[in-house]
Short mmCIF file of C-alpha atoms in Angstrom, two decimals:
data_model
loop_
_atom_site.label_atom_id
_atom_site.label_comp_id
_atom_site.label_asym_id
_atom_site.label_seq_id
_atom_site.Cartn_x
_atom_site.Cartn_y
_atom_site.Cartn_z
CA UNK A 154 58.80 90.39 121.37
CA UNK A 155 57.68 87.36 119.37
CA UNK A 156 56.41 85.66 122.52
CA UNK A 157 54.52 88.82 123.51
CA UNK A 158 52.75 88.93 120.14
CA UNK A 159 51.94 85.25 120.49
CA UNK A 160 50.47 85.79 123.95
CA UNK A 161 48.34 88.71 122.79
CA UNK A 162 47.07 86.72 119.81
CA UNK A 163 46.19 83.69 121.93
CA UNK A 164 44.52 85.81 124.60
CA UNK A 165 42.31 87.40 121.96
CA UNK A 166 41.39 83.92 120.76
CA UNK A 167 40.12 83.11 124.25
CA UNK A 168 37.10 85.35 123.78
CA UNK A 169 35.27 83.34 121.07
CA UNK A 170 36.26 80.04 122.70
CA UNK A 171 34.86 81.02 126.10
CA UNK A 172 31.80 82.57 124.47
CA UNK A 173 31.11 79.28 122.71
CA UNK A 174 31.50 77.44 126.01
CA UNK A 175 29.06 79.86 127.67
CA UNK A 176 26.42 79.37 124.96
CA UNK A 177 26.71 75.57 124.80
CA UNK A 178 26.72 75.17 128.58
CA UNK A 179 23.71 77.45 128.99
CA UNK A 180 21.72 75.45 126.44
CA UNK A 181 22.83 71.96 127.45
CA UNK A 182 22.25 72.46 131.17
CA UNK A 183 18.62 73.35 130.48
CA UNK A 184 17.89 70.17 128.55
CA UNK A 185 18.97 68.00 131.47
CA UNK A 186 16.09 66.03 132.98
CA UNK A 187 14.72 67.35 136.25
CA UNK A 188 13.53 70.64 137.66
CA UNK A 189 16.06 72.51 139.85
CA UNK A 190 13.30 74.24 141.80
CA UNK A 191 11.49 70.99 142.60
CA UNK A 192 14.82 69.37 143.48
CA UNK A 193 15.63 72.12 145.99
CA UNK A 194 12.15 72.61 147.47
CA UNK A 195 11.25 68.95 147.62
CA UNK A 196 8.11 67.07 146.56
CA UNK A 197 5.91 68.71 149.22
CA UNK A 198 6.31 72.24 147.85
CA UNK A 199 3.14 73.92 146.69
CA UNK A 200 2.79 75.29 143.14
CA UNK A 201 2.78 78.80 144.62
CA UNK A 202 6.13 78.18 146.36
CA UNK A 203 7.63 76.79 143.14
CA UNK A 204 6.37 79.75 141.11
CA UNK A 205 7.80 82.22 143.65
CA UNK A 206 11.16 80.45 143.57
CA UNK A 207 11.25 80.49 139.77
CA UNK A 208 10.48 84.20 139.75
CA UNK A 209 13.19 84.81 142.34
CA UNK A 210 15.87 83.17 140.19
CA UNK A 211 14.49 84.44 136.88
CA UNK A 212 13.56 80.98 135.62
CA UNK A 213 10.07 82.14 134.71
CA UNK A 214 11.49 84.37 131.97
CA UNK A 215 11.91 83.29 128.31
CA UNK A 216 15.15 81.44 127.69
CA UNK A 217 16.51 84.26 125.51
CA UNK A 218 15.90 86.75 128.31
CA UNK A 219 17.60 84.39 130.78
CA UNK A 220 20.65 84.10 128.53
CA UNK A 221 20.96 87.85 128.04
CA UNK A 222 20.74 88.38 131.81
CA UNK A 223 23.41 85.71 132.36
CA UNK A 224 25.67 87.18 129.68
CA UNK A 225 25.26 90.66 131.13
CA UNK A 226 26.21 89.33 134.54
CA UNK A 227 29.35 87.71 133.12
CA UNK A 228 30.43 91.02 131.62
CA UNK A 229 30.19 92.65 135.05
CA UNK A 230 31.80 89.68 136.84
CA UNK A 231 28.52 88.34 138.28
CA UNK A 232 28.28 84.56 137.87
CA UNK A 233 24.83 84.42 139.38
CA UNK A 234 23.35 83.08 142.59
CA UNK A 235 23.30 79.43 143.55
CA UNK A 236 19.78 77.99 143.58
CA UNK A 237 20.80 75.48 146.21
CA UNK A 238 22.54 77.74 148.76
CA UNK A 239 21.30 81.19 147.78
CA UNK A 240 24.83 82.62 147.90
CA UNK A 241 26.95 84.19 145.21
CA UNK A 242 28.51 81.65 142.83
CA UNK A 243 31.63 83.81 142.55
CA UNK A 244 32.10 83.75 146.32
CA UNK A 245 31.69 79.96 146.41
CA UNK A 246 34.23 79.54 143.62
CA UNK A 247 36.68 81.65 145.59
CA UNK A 248 36.34 79.23 148.51
CA UNK A 249 36.49 76.05 146.42
CA UNK A 250 39.10 76.67 143.72
CA UNK A 251 42.06 77.14 146.07
CA UNK A 252 41.95 73.68 147.71
CA UNK A 253 41.47 71.90 144.37
CA UNK A 254 44.24 73.84 142.65
CA UNK A 255 46.58 73.10 145.53
CA UNK A 256 45.79 69.40 145.28
CA UNK A 257 46.13 69.24 141.48
CA UNK A 258 49.31 71.33 141.27
CA UNK A 259 51.10 69.33 143.97
CA UNK A 260 49.97 66.01 142.48
CA UNK A 261 51.06 67.03 138.98
CA UNK A 262 54.42 68.29 140.27
CA UNK A 263 55.09 64.98 142.02
CA UNK A 264 53.93 63.04 138.96
CA UNK A 265 56.19 65.06 136.63
CA UNK A 266 59.28 64.50 138.78
CA UNK A 267 58.59 60.76 139.08
CA UNK A 268 57.75 60.44 135.37
CA UNK A 269 60.94 62.21 134.24
CA UNK A 270 63.22 60.27 136.59
CA UNK A 271 61.72 56.85 135.93
CA UNK A 272 61.00 57.48 132.25
CA UNK A 273 64.55 58.54 131.39
CA UNK A 274 66.06 55.78 133.53
CA UNK A 275 63.77 53.21 131.94
CA UNK A 276 64.70 54.38 128.42
CA UNK A 277 68.43 54.18 129.19
CA UNK A 278 67.90 50.60 130.43
CA UNK A 279 65.45 49.56 127.73
CA UNK A 280 64.42 45.89 127.48
CA UNK A 281 66.02 45.06 130.81
CA UNK A 282 64.34 43.85 133.97
CA UNK A 283 64.13 47.37 135.45
CA UNK A 284 62.54 48.73 132.29
CA UNK A 285 59.91 46.00 132.29
CA UNK A 286 59.22 46.68 135.96
CA UNK A 287 58.69 50.39 135.36
CA UNK A 288 56.37 49.74 132.42
CA UNK A 289 54.39 47.27 134.53
CA UNK A 290 54.02 49.82 137.33
CA UNK A 291 52.80 52.41 134.82
CA UNK A 292 50.23 49.94 133.49
CA UNK A 293 49.02 49.12 137.00
CA UNK A 294 48.79 52.80 137.94
CA UNK A 295 46.82 53.56 134.81
CA UNK A 296 44.37 50.75 135.56
CA UNK A 297 43.46 51.70 139.13
CA UNK A 298 40.35 53.87 139.72
CA UNK A 299 40.94 56.95 141.84
CA UNK A 300 38.26 56.18 144.41
CA UNK A 301 39.49 52.59 144.93
CA UNK A 302 43.11 53.65 145.26
CA UNK A 303 42.15 56.40 147.70
CA UNK A 304 40.21 53.95 149.87
CA UNK A 305 43.17 51.54 149.87
CA UNK A 306 45.59 54.29 150.91
CA UNK A 307 43.21 55.38 153.69
CA UNK A 308 42.89 51.80 154.90
CA UNK A 309 46.65 51.27 154.97
CA UNK A 310 47.94 54.74 155.91
CA UNK A 311 45.28 55.71 158.43
CA UNK A 312 43.45 52.62 159.70
CA UNK A 313 46.33 50.11 159.76
CA UNK A 314 49.53 52.12 160.16
CA UNK A 315 48.10 55.29 161.72
CA UNK A 316 50.67 57.47 159.95
CA UNK A 317 48.20 59.99 158.51
CA UNK A 318 45.17 61.88 159.86
CA UNK A 319 41.60 60.82 159.25
CA UNK A 320 40.14 61.78 155.85
CA UNK A 321 37.80 64.33 157.39
CA UNK A 322 38.97 67.63 155.95
CA UNK A 323 41.99 69.66 154.87
CA UNK A 324 43.39 70.87 158.20
CA UNK A 325 42.80 70.29 161.91
CA UNK A 326 40.10 72.63 163.32
CA UNK A 327 42.35 73.67 166.24
CA UNK A 328 45.19 74.80 163.92
CA UNK A 329 43.86 78.40 163.95
CA UNK A 330 44.57 78.86 160.26
CA UNK A 331 43.81 82.28 158.79
CA UNK A 332 42.35 81.74 155.28
CA UNK A 333 43.85 83.90 152.53
CA UNK A 334 43.80 82.01 149.24
CA UNK A 335 41.80 78.91 150.19
CA UNK A 336 44.88 76.71 149.67
CA UNK A 337 45.55 75.68 153.27
CA UNK A 338 49.21 74.75 152.85
CA UNK A 339 49.97 78.04 151.11
CA UNK A 340 47.96 80.02 153.65
CA UNK A 341 49.83 78.39 156.51
CA UNK A 342 53.16 79.24 154.86
CA UNK A 343 52.13 82.85 154.20
CA UNK A 344 50.93 83.36 157.78
CA UNK A 345 53.96 81.51 159.26
CA UNK A 346 51.64 79.13 161.09
CA UNK A 347 53.81 76.09 161.77
CA UNK A 348 51.17 73.81 163.34
CA UNK A 349 48.71 74.58 160.55
CA UNK A 350 51.41 73.94 157.92
CA UNK A 351 52.19 70.54 159.40
CA UNK A 352 48.50 69.66 159.65
CA UNK A 353 47.75 70.76 156.08
CA UNK A 354 50.77 68.84 154.77
CA UNK A 355 49.72 65.68 156.62
CA UNK A 356 46.18 65.93 155.21
CA UNK A 357 47.57 66.46 151.70
CA UNK A 358 49.85 63.43 151.49
CA UNK A 359 47.25 60.74 150.82
CA UNK A 360 45.07 62.63 148.29
CA UNK A 361 48.17 63.91 146.48
CA UNK A 362 49.57 60.37 146.38
CA UNK A 363 46.26 59.06 145.02
CA UNK A 364 46.06 61.60 142.23
CA UNK A 365 49.78 61.38 141.45
CA UNK A 366 49.73 57.61 140.99
CA UNK A 367 46.81 57.91 138.58
CA UNK A 368 48.24 60.72 136.42
CA UNK A 369 51.88 59.56 136.42
CA UNK A 370 51.18 56.64 134.06
CA UNK A 371 50.53 58.61 130.82
CA UNK A 372 53.36 61.01 131.66
CA UNK A 373 55.77 58.15 132.30
CA UNK A 374 54.96 56.42 129.02
CA UNK A 375 55.37 59.68 127.11
CA UNK A 376 58.73 60.47 128.73
CA UNK A 377 60.03 56.98 128.08
CA UNK A 378 58.96 57.05 124.42
CA UNK A 379 60.50 60.49 123.89
CA UNK A 380 63.73 59.48 125.60
CA UNK A 381 64.01 56.34 123.47
CA UNK A 382 63.53 58.41 120.34
CA UNK A 383 66.27 60.83 121.44
CA UNK A 384 68.65 57.97 122.32
CA UNK A 385 68.31 56.60 118.77
CA UNK A 386 68.49 59.98 117.04
CA UNK A 387 71.47 60.94 114.88
CA UNK A 388 72.55 63.97 117.00
CA UNK A 389 72.72 61.85 120.16
CA UNK A 390 74.56 59.01 118.42
CA UNK A 391 77.02 61.49 116.93
CA UNK A 392 77.59 63.17 120.31
CA UNK A 393 78.22 59.77 121.88
CA UNK A 394 80.68 58.87 119.11
CA UNK A 395 82.61 62.11 119.75
CA UNK A 396 83.23 60.97 123.32
CA UNK A 397 81.15 63.55 125.23
CA UNK A 398 80.81 62.87 128.93
CA UNK A 399 77.77 61.08 130.29
CA UNK A 400 76.65 64.19 132.21
CA UNK A 401 76.78 66.32 129.06
CA UNK A 402 74.86 63.73 127.09
CA UNK A 403 72.24 63.47 129.83
CA UNK A 404 71.70 67.18 130.46
CA UNK A 405 72.53 68.73 127.12
CA UNK A 406 70.93 66.21 124.82
CA UNK A 407 68.66 63.65 126.47
CA UNK A 408 66.85 65.67 129.15
CA UNK A 409 66.38 68.85 127.12
CA UNK A 410 65.03 67.05 124.05
CA UNK A 411 62.81 64.81 126.18
CA UNK A 412 61.36 67.63 128.28
CA UNK A 413 60.59 69.70 125.17
CA UNK A 414 57.79 67.27 124.32
CA UNK A 415 56.31 67.08 127.81
CA UNK A 416 54.49 70.43 128.35
CA UNK A 417 51.54 69.69 126.04
CA UNK A 418 50.79 66.35 127.69
CA UNK A 419 51.28 67.87 131.15
CA UNK A 420 48.77 70.60 130.25
CA UNK A 421 46.27 67.99 129.09
CA UNK A 422 46.72 66.00 132.30
CA UNK A 423 46.36 69.17 134.38
CA UNK A 424 43.10 70.14 132.71
CA UNK A 425 41.74 66.61 133.02
CA UNK A 426 42.75 66.41 136.68
CA UNK A 427 40.77 69.53 137.59
CA UNK A 428 37.59 67.89 136.39
CA UNK A 429 38.40 64.40 137.69
CA UNK A 430 39.34 65.34 141.25
CA UNK A 431 35.73 64.97 142.30
CA UNK A 432 36.18 61.30 143.26
CA UNK A 433 39.35 62.04 145.24
CA UNK A 434 37.65 64.94 146.98
CA UNK A 435 34.67 62.81 147.97
CA UNK A 436 36.84 60.01 149.32
CA UNK A 437 38.95 62.40 151.41
CA UNK A 438 36.14 64.88 152.29
CA UNK A 439 38.20 67.58 150.63
CA UNK A 440 35.40 70.12 150.05
CA UNK A 441 36.92 71.43 146.85
CA UNK A 442 35.84 72.62 143.43
CA UNK A 443 35.08 69.20 141.97
CA UNK A 444 32.83 68.18 144.84
CA UNK A 445 31.01 71.52 144.65
CA UNK A 446 30.51 71.21 140.87
CA UNK A 447 29.15 67.67 141.14
CA UNK A 448 26.71 68.69 143.86
CA UNK A 449 25.52 71.50 141.62
CA UNK A 450 24.99 69.04 138.77
CA UNK A 451 23.06 66.62 140.97
CA UNK A 452 20.76 69.42 142.17
CA UNK A 453 20.43 70.90 138.65
CA UNK A 454 21.85 74.14 140.02
CA UNK A 455 22.14 76.02 136.71
CA UNK A 456 24.44 78.87 137.84
CA UNK A 457 26.83 76.46 139.59
CA UNK A 458 27.07 74.10 136.60
CA UNK A 459 27.56 76.98 134.15
CA UNK A 460 30.27 78.59 136.29
CA UNK A 461 32.12 75.32 136.93
CA UNK A 462 32.26 74.45 133.22
CA UNK A 463 33.45 77.97 132.43
CA UNK A 464 36.21 77.77 135.04
CA UNK A 465 37.41 74.39 133.72
CA UNK A 466 37.39 75.68 130.14
CA UNK A 467 39.33 78.78 131.17
CA UNK A 468 41.90 76.63 132.98
CA UNK A 469 42.29 74.45 129.90
CA UNK A 470 43.03 77.30 127.52
CA UNK A 471 45.34 79.12 129.93
CA UNK A 472 47.33 75.98 130.78
CA UNK A 473 47.75 75.09 127.11
CA UNK A 474 48.89 78.65 126.45
CA UNK A 475 51.56 78.32 129.12
CA UNK A 476 52.53 74.89 127.76
CA UNK A 477 53.03 76.30 124.25
CA UNK A 478 55.30 79.04 125.60
CA UNK A 479 57.33 76.59 127.70
CA UNK A 480 57.69 74.22 124.77
CA UNK A 481 58.90 77.08 122.56
CA UNK A 482 61.51 78.00 125.18
CA UNK A 483 62.74 74.42 125.49
CA UNK A 484 62.68 73.68 121.75
CA UNK A 485 63.83 76.55 119.46
CA UNK A 486 62.45 74.66 116.45
CA UNK A 487 58.88 75.39 117.60
CA UNK A 488 57.48 78.42 115.81
CA UNK A 489 55.06 80.64 117.71
#
């Protein structure tokens, strides 16, 4: 019951947060240099064509009137119409969010497993050669740009070794995949399409590896630091002195106490990854949410930029809400 009250209270707090994001995004996107209509129509457009386009998208109205129209559309679930493509922004989000979420969730899952395994092992072998090696790998992973690492993996995995498909999409065109959620691997599993599942998995390996290597570094350092703190804590030292088995010490003391501090950082990494996947998506021609949002920003597509920022903000607050609940479950000392 306490968790239910906490969830209700946090969900109610989402309203002013998202409203603030809506207002700030609406104002900031309109002070960006450049004219979206001129960007779309090109330099050869006549003043009459530009005026007609502005009237079509409501950009000839006062800014207060534009904001009220936008806010009214949000209340009814209408995110507007893309100036660049002329299609519904909501429909485009439905096509783009699935592939990006699939990429980010799989990359974060791999990074969490690697970070927990290596971080705990490194803490238990602190100041030894293996510990120094793990810390060096984390430093190297944290220093590599996503686009450079992606290009290196493409060069090695596709061009040299030929183990992975070309970075030209998310699934082979002849796989006959029926789209359901936009996440190709999930859609292939739901439709029991074996060839499409294998193709989607093969296309996912390199971008997931790229994003995982980049995000595993902060997670690994956090896990190692938490594990070291637990290893030197009085409860763990007392449990060791009482002769508890190594498995009990590992599972009952070290892992539980270490994992209790991980959800908040994992939520932060998840939220950051959604916005930073744009480079990975461009390198691998992923056609996901990040690539779509960046294209909207480059073209000054107001509805696309506003919707993309709102989606990222919503993901942030929801993921941190889930992280708080998970942390409370893992650590009874946390009050919610």
